[in-house]
XYZ file of N, CA and C in Angstrom:
441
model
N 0.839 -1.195 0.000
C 0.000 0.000 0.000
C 0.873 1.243 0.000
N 0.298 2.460 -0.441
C 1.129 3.450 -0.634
C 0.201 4.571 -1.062
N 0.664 6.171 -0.405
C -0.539 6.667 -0.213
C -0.275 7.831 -1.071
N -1.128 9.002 -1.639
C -0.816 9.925 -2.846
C -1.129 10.995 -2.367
N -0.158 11.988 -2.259
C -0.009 13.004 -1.998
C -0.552 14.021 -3.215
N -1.558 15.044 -2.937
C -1.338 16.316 -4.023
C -1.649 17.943 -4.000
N -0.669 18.200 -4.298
C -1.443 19.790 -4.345
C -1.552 20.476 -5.662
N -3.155 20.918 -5.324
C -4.045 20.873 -6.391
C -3.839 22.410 -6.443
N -3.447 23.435 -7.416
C -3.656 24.475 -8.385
C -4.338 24.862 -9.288
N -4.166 26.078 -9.519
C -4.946 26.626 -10.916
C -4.610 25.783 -12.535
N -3.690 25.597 -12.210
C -2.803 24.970 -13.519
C -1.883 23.725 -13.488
N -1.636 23.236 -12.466
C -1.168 22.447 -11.979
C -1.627 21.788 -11.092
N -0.661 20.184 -10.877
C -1.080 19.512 -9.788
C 0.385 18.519 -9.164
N 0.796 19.272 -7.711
C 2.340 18.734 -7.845
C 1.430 17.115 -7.001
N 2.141 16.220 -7.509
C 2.254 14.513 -6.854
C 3.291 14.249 -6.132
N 2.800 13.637 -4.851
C 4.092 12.996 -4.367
C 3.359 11.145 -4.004
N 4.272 10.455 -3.555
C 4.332 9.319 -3.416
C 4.942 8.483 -2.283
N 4.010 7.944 -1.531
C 4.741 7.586 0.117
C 5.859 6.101 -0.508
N 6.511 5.819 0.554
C 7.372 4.339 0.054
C 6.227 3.640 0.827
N 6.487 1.689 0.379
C 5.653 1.251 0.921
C 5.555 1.240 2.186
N 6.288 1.391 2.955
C 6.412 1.409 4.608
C 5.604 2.587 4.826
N 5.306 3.842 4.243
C 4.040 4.793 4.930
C 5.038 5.470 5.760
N 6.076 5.351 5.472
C 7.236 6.392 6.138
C 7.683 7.807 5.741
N 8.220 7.329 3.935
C 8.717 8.495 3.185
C 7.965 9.638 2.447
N 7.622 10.412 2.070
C 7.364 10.735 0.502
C 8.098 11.046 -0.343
N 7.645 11.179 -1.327
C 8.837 11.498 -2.501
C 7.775 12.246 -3.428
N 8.733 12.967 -4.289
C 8.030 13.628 -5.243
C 8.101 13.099 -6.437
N 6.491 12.807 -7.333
C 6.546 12.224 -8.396
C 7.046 13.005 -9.819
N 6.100 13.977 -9.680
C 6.131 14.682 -10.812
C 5.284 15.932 -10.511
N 4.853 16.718 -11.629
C 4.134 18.223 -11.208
C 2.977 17.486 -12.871
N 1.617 17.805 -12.817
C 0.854 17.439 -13.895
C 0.324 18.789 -14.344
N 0.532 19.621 -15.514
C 0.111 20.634 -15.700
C -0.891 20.466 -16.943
N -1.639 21.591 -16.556
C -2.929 21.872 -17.920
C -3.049 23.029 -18.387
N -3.445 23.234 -19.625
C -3.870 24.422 -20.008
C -4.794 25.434 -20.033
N -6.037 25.162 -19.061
C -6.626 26.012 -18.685
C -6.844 24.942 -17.433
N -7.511 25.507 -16.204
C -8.151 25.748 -14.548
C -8.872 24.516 -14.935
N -10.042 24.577 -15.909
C -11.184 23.889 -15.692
C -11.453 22.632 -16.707
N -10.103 22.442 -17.068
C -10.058 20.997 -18.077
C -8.900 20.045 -17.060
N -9.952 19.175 -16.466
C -9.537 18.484 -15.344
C -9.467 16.858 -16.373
N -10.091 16.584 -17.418
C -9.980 15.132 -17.324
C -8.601 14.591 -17.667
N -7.558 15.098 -18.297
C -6.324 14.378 -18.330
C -5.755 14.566 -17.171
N -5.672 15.557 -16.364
C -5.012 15.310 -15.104
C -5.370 14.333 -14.039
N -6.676 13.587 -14.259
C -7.573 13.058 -13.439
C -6.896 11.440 -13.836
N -7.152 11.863 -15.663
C -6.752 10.650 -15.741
C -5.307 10.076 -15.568
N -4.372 11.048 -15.601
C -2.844 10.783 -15.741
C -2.831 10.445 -13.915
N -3.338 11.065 -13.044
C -3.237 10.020 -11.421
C -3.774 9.336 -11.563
N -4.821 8.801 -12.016
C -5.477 7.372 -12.031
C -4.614 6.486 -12.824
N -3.636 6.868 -14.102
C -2.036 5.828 -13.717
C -1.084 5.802 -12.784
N -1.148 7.408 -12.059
C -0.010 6.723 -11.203
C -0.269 6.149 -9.903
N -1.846 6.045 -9.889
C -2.455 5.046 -8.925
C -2.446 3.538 -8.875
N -2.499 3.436 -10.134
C -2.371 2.060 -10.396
C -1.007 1.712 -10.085
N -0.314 2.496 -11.187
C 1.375 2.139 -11.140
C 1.656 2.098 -9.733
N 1.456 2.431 -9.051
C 1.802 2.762 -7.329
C 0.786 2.103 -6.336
N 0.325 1.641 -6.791
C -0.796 0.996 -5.928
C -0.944 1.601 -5.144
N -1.476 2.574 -4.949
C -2.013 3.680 -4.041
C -3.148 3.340 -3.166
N -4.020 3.530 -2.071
C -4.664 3.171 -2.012
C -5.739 4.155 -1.257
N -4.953 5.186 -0.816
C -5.522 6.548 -0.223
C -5.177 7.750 -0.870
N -5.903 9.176 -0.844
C -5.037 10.351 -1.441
C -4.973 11.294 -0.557
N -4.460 12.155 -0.194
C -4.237 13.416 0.441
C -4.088 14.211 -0.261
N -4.350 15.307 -0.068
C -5.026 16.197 -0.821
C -4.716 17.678 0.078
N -3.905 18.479 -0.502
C -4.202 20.181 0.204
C -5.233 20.970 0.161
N -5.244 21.221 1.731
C -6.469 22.466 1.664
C -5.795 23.816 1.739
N -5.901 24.784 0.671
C -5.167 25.858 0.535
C -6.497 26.873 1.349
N -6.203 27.098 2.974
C -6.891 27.889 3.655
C -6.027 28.677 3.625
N -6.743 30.113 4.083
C -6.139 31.475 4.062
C -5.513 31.755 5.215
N -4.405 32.249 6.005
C -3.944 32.315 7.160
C -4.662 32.364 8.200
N -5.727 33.644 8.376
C -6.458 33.377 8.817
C -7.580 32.222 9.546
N -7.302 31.073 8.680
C -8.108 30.147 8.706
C -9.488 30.418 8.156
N -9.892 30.962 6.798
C -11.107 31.010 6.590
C -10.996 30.347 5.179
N -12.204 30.682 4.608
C -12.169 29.672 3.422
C -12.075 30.507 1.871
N -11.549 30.271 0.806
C -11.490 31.248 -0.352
C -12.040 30.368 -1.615
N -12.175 30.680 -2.415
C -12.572 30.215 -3.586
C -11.519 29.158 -3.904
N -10.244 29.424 -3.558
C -9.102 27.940 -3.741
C -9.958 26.655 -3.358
N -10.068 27.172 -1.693
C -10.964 26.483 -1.297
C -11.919 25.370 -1.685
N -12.871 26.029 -2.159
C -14.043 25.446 -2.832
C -13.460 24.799 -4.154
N -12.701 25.326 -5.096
C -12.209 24.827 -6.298
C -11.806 23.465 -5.726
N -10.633 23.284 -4.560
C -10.362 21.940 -3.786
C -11.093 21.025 -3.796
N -12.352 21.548 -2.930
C -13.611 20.821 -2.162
C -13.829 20.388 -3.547
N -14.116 20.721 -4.389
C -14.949 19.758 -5.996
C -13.791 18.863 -6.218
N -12.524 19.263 -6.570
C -11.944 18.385 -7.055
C -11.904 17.379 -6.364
N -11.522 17.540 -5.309
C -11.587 16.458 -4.134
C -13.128 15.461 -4.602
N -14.157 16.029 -4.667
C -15.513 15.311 -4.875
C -15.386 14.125 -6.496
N -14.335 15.133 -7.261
C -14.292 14.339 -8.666
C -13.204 13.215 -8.224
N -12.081 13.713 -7.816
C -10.956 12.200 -7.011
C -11.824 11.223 -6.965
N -12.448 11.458 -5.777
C -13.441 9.953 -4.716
C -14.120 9.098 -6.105
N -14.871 10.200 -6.922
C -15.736 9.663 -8.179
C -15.374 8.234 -8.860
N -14.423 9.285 -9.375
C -13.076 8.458 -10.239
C -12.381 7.500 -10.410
N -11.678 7.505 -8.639
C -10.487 6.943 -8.921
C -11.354 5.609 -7.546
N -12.373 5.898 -6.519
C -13.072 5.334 -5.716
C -12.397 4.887 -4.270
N -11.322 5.764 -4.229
C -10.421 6.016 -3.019
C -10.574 7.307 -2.353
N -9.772 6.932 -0.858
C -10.631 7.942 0.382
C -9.708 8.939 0.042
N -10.282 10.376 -0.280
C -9.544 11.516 -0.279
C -9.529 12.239 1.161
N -8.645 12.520 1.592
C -8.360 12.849 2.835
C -7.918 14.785 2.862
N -8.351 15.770 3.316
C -7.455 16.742 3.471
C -6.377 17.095 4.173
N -5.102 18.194 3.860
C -4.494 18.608 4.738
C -4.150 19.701 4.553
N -4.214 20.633 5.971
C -3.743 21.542 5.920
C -2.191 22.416 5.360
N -2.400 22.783 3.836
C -1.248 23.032 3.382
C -0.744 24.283 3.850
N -1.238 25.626 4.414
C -0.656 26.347 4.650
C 0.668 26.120 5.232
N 1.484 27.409 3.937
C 2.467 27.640 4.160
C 3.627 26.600 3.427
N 3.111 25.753 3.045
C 3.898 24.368 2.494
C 4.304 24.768 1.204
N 4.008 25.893 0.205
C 4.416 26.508 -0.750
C 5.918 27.253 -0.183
N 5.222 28.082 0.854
C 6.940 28.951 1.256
C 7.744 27.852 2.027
N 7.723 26.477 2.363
C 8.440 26.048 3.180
C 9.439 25.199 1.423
N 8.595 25.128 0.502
C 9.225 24.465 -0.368
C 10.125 25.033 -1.355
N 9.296 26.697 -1.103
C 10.835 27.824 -1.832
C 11.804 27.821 -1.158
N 11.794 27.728 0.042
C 12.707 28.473 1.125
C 13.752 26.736 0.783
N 13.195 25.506 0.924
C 13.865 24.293 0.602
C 14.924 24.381 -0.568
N 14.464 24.768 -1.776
C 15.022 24.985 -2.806
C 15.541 26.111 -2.913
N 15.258 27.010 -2.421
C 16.595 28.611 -1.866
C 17.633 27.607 -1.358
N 17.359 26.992 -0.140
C 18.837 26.279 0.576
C 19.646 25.448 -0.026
N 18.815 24.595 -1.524
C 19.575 23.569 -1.802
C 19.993 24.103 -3.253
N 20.071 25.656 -3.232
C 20.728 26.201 -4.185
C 20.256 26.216 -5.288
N 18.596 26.087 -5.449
C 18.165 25.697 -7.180
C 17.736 27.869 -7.065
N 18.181 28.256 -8.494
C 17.833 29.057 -9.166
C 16.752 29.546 -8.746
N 16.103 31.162 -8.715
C 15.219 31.297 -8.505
C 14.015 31.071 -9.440
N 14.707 31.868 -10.970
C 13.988 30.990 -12.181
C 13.452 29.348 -12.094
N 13.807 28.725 -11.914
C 14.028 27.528 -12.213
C 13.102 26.705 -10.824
N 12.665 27.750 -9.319
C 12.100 26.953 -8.720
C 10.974 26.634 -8.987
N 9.975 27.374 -10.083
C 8.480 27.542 -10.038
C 8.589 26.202 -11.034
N 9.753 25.744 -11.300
C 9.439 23.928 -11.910
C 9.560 23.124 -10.957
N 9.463 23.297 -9.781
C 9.202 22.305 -8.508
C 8.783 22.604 -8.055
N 8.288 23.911 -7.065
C 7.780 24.225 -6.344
C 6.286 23.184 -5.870
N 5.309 22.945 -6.661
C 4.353 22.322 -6.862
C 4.825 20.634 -6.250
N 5.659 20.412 -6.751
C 5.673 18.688 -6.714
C 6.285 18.840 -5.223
N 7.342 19.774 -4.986
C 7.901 19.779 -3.391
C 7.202 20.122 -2.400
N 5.650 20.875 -2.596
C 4.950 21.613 -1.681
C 3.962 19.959 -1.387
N 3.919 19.242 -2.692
C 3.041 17.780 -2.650
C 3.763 16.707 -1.805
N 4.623 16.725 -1.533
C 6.069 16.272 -1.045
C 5.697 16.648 0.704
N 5.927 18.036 0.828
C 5.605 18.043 2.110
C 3.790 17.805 2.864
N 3.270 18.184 1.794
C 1.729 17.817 2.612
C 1.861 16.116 2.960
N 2.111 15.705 2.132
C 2.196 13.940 2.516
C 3.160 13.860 3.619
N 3.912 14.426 3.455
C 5.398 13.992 4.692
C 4.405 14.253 5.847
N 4.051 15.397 6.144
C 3.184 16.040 7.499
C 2.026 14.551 7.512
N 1.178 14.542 6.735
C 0.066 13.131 6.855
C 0.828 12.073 7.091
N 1.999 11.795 7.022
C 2.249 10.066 7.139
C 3.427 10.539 8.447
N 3.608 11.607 8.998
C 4.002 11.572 10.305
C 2.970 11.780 11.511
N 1.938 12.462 11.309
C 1.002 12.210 11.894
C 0.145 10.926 12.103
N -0.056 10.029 10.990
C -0.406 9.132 11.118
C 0.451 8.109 12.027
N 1.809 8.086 11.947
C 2.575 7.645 12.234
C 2.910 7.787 13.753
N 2.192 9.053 13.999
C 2.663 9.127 15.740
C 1.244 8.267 16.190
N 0.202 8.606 15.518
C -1.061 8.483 15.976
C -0.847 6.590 16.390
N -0.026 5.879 15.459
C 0.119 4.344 15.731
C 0.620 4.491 16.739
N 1.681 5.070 16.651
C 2.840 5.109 18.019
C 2.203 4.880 18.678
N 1.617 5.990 19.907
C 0.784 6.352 20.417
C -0.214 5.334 21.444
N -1.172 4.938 19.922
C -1.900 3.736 20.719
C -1.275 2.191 20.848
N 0.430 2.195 20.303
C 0.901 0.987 20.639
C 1.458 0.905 22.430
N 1.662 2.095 22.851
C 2.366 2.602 23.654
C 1.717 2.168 25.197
């Protein structure tokens, strides 16, 4: 089993990918489109790397506003999220992404990539960390009740 990380954009959609142990993530790839609201190849291009990966859960960013309130990102989420479950017939899960965009520039500031050159990762590394945060949480949560 192995669980799918994503953060969902206007134009994009960065993927990441847990190892089978539910320990790591990794970043797959970034899936981009040409307009916001032509979702079926992106839908369909994770529903291969679901298969390919035997995935069996998704996580999914909720892009809330600092504040904590809700924006039209928001809601754009909330549907896609509704088309995932449709689709692919796996539990879409949210997580709180704030801030996981600047934690993934500031990553790639340190590891020396170009500033040009970060907005070609940014997406797949920000997908990278929402999963890392879900499969350490999950991960304490076992702890926890083994304890």
């Amino acid at each position: 089993m192995r669980i799918m990380g994503l953060d969902f954009g206007s134009r994009t959609v960065g993927v990441a990918i847990s190892d089978s142990l539910l320990l790591t993530a990794q970043g797959v790839e970034i899936i981009r489109r040409k307009e916001e609201n032509k979702l079926r190849q992106t839908l369909a291009r994770i529903e291969e790397l679901i298969v390919e990966n035997e995935v069996e859960e998704i996580v999914l960013g909720l892009p809330k506003n600092m504040n904590d309130t809700e924006g039209v990102r928001v809601e754009l989420t909330k549907e896609f999220k509704d088309k995932l479950e449709r689709r692919t017939g796996l539990p879409v899960y949210f997580w709180d992404e704030r801030l996981t965009t600047v934690a993934a520039d500031k990553a790639m500031m340190e590891a020396g990539i170009r500033r040009e050159n970060r907005k070609d990762y940014v997406d797949m590394i920000a997908a990278t960390l929402i999963l890392q945060g879900y499969l350490d949480r999950r991960n304490n949560e076992k702890k926890k009740e083994t304890e």
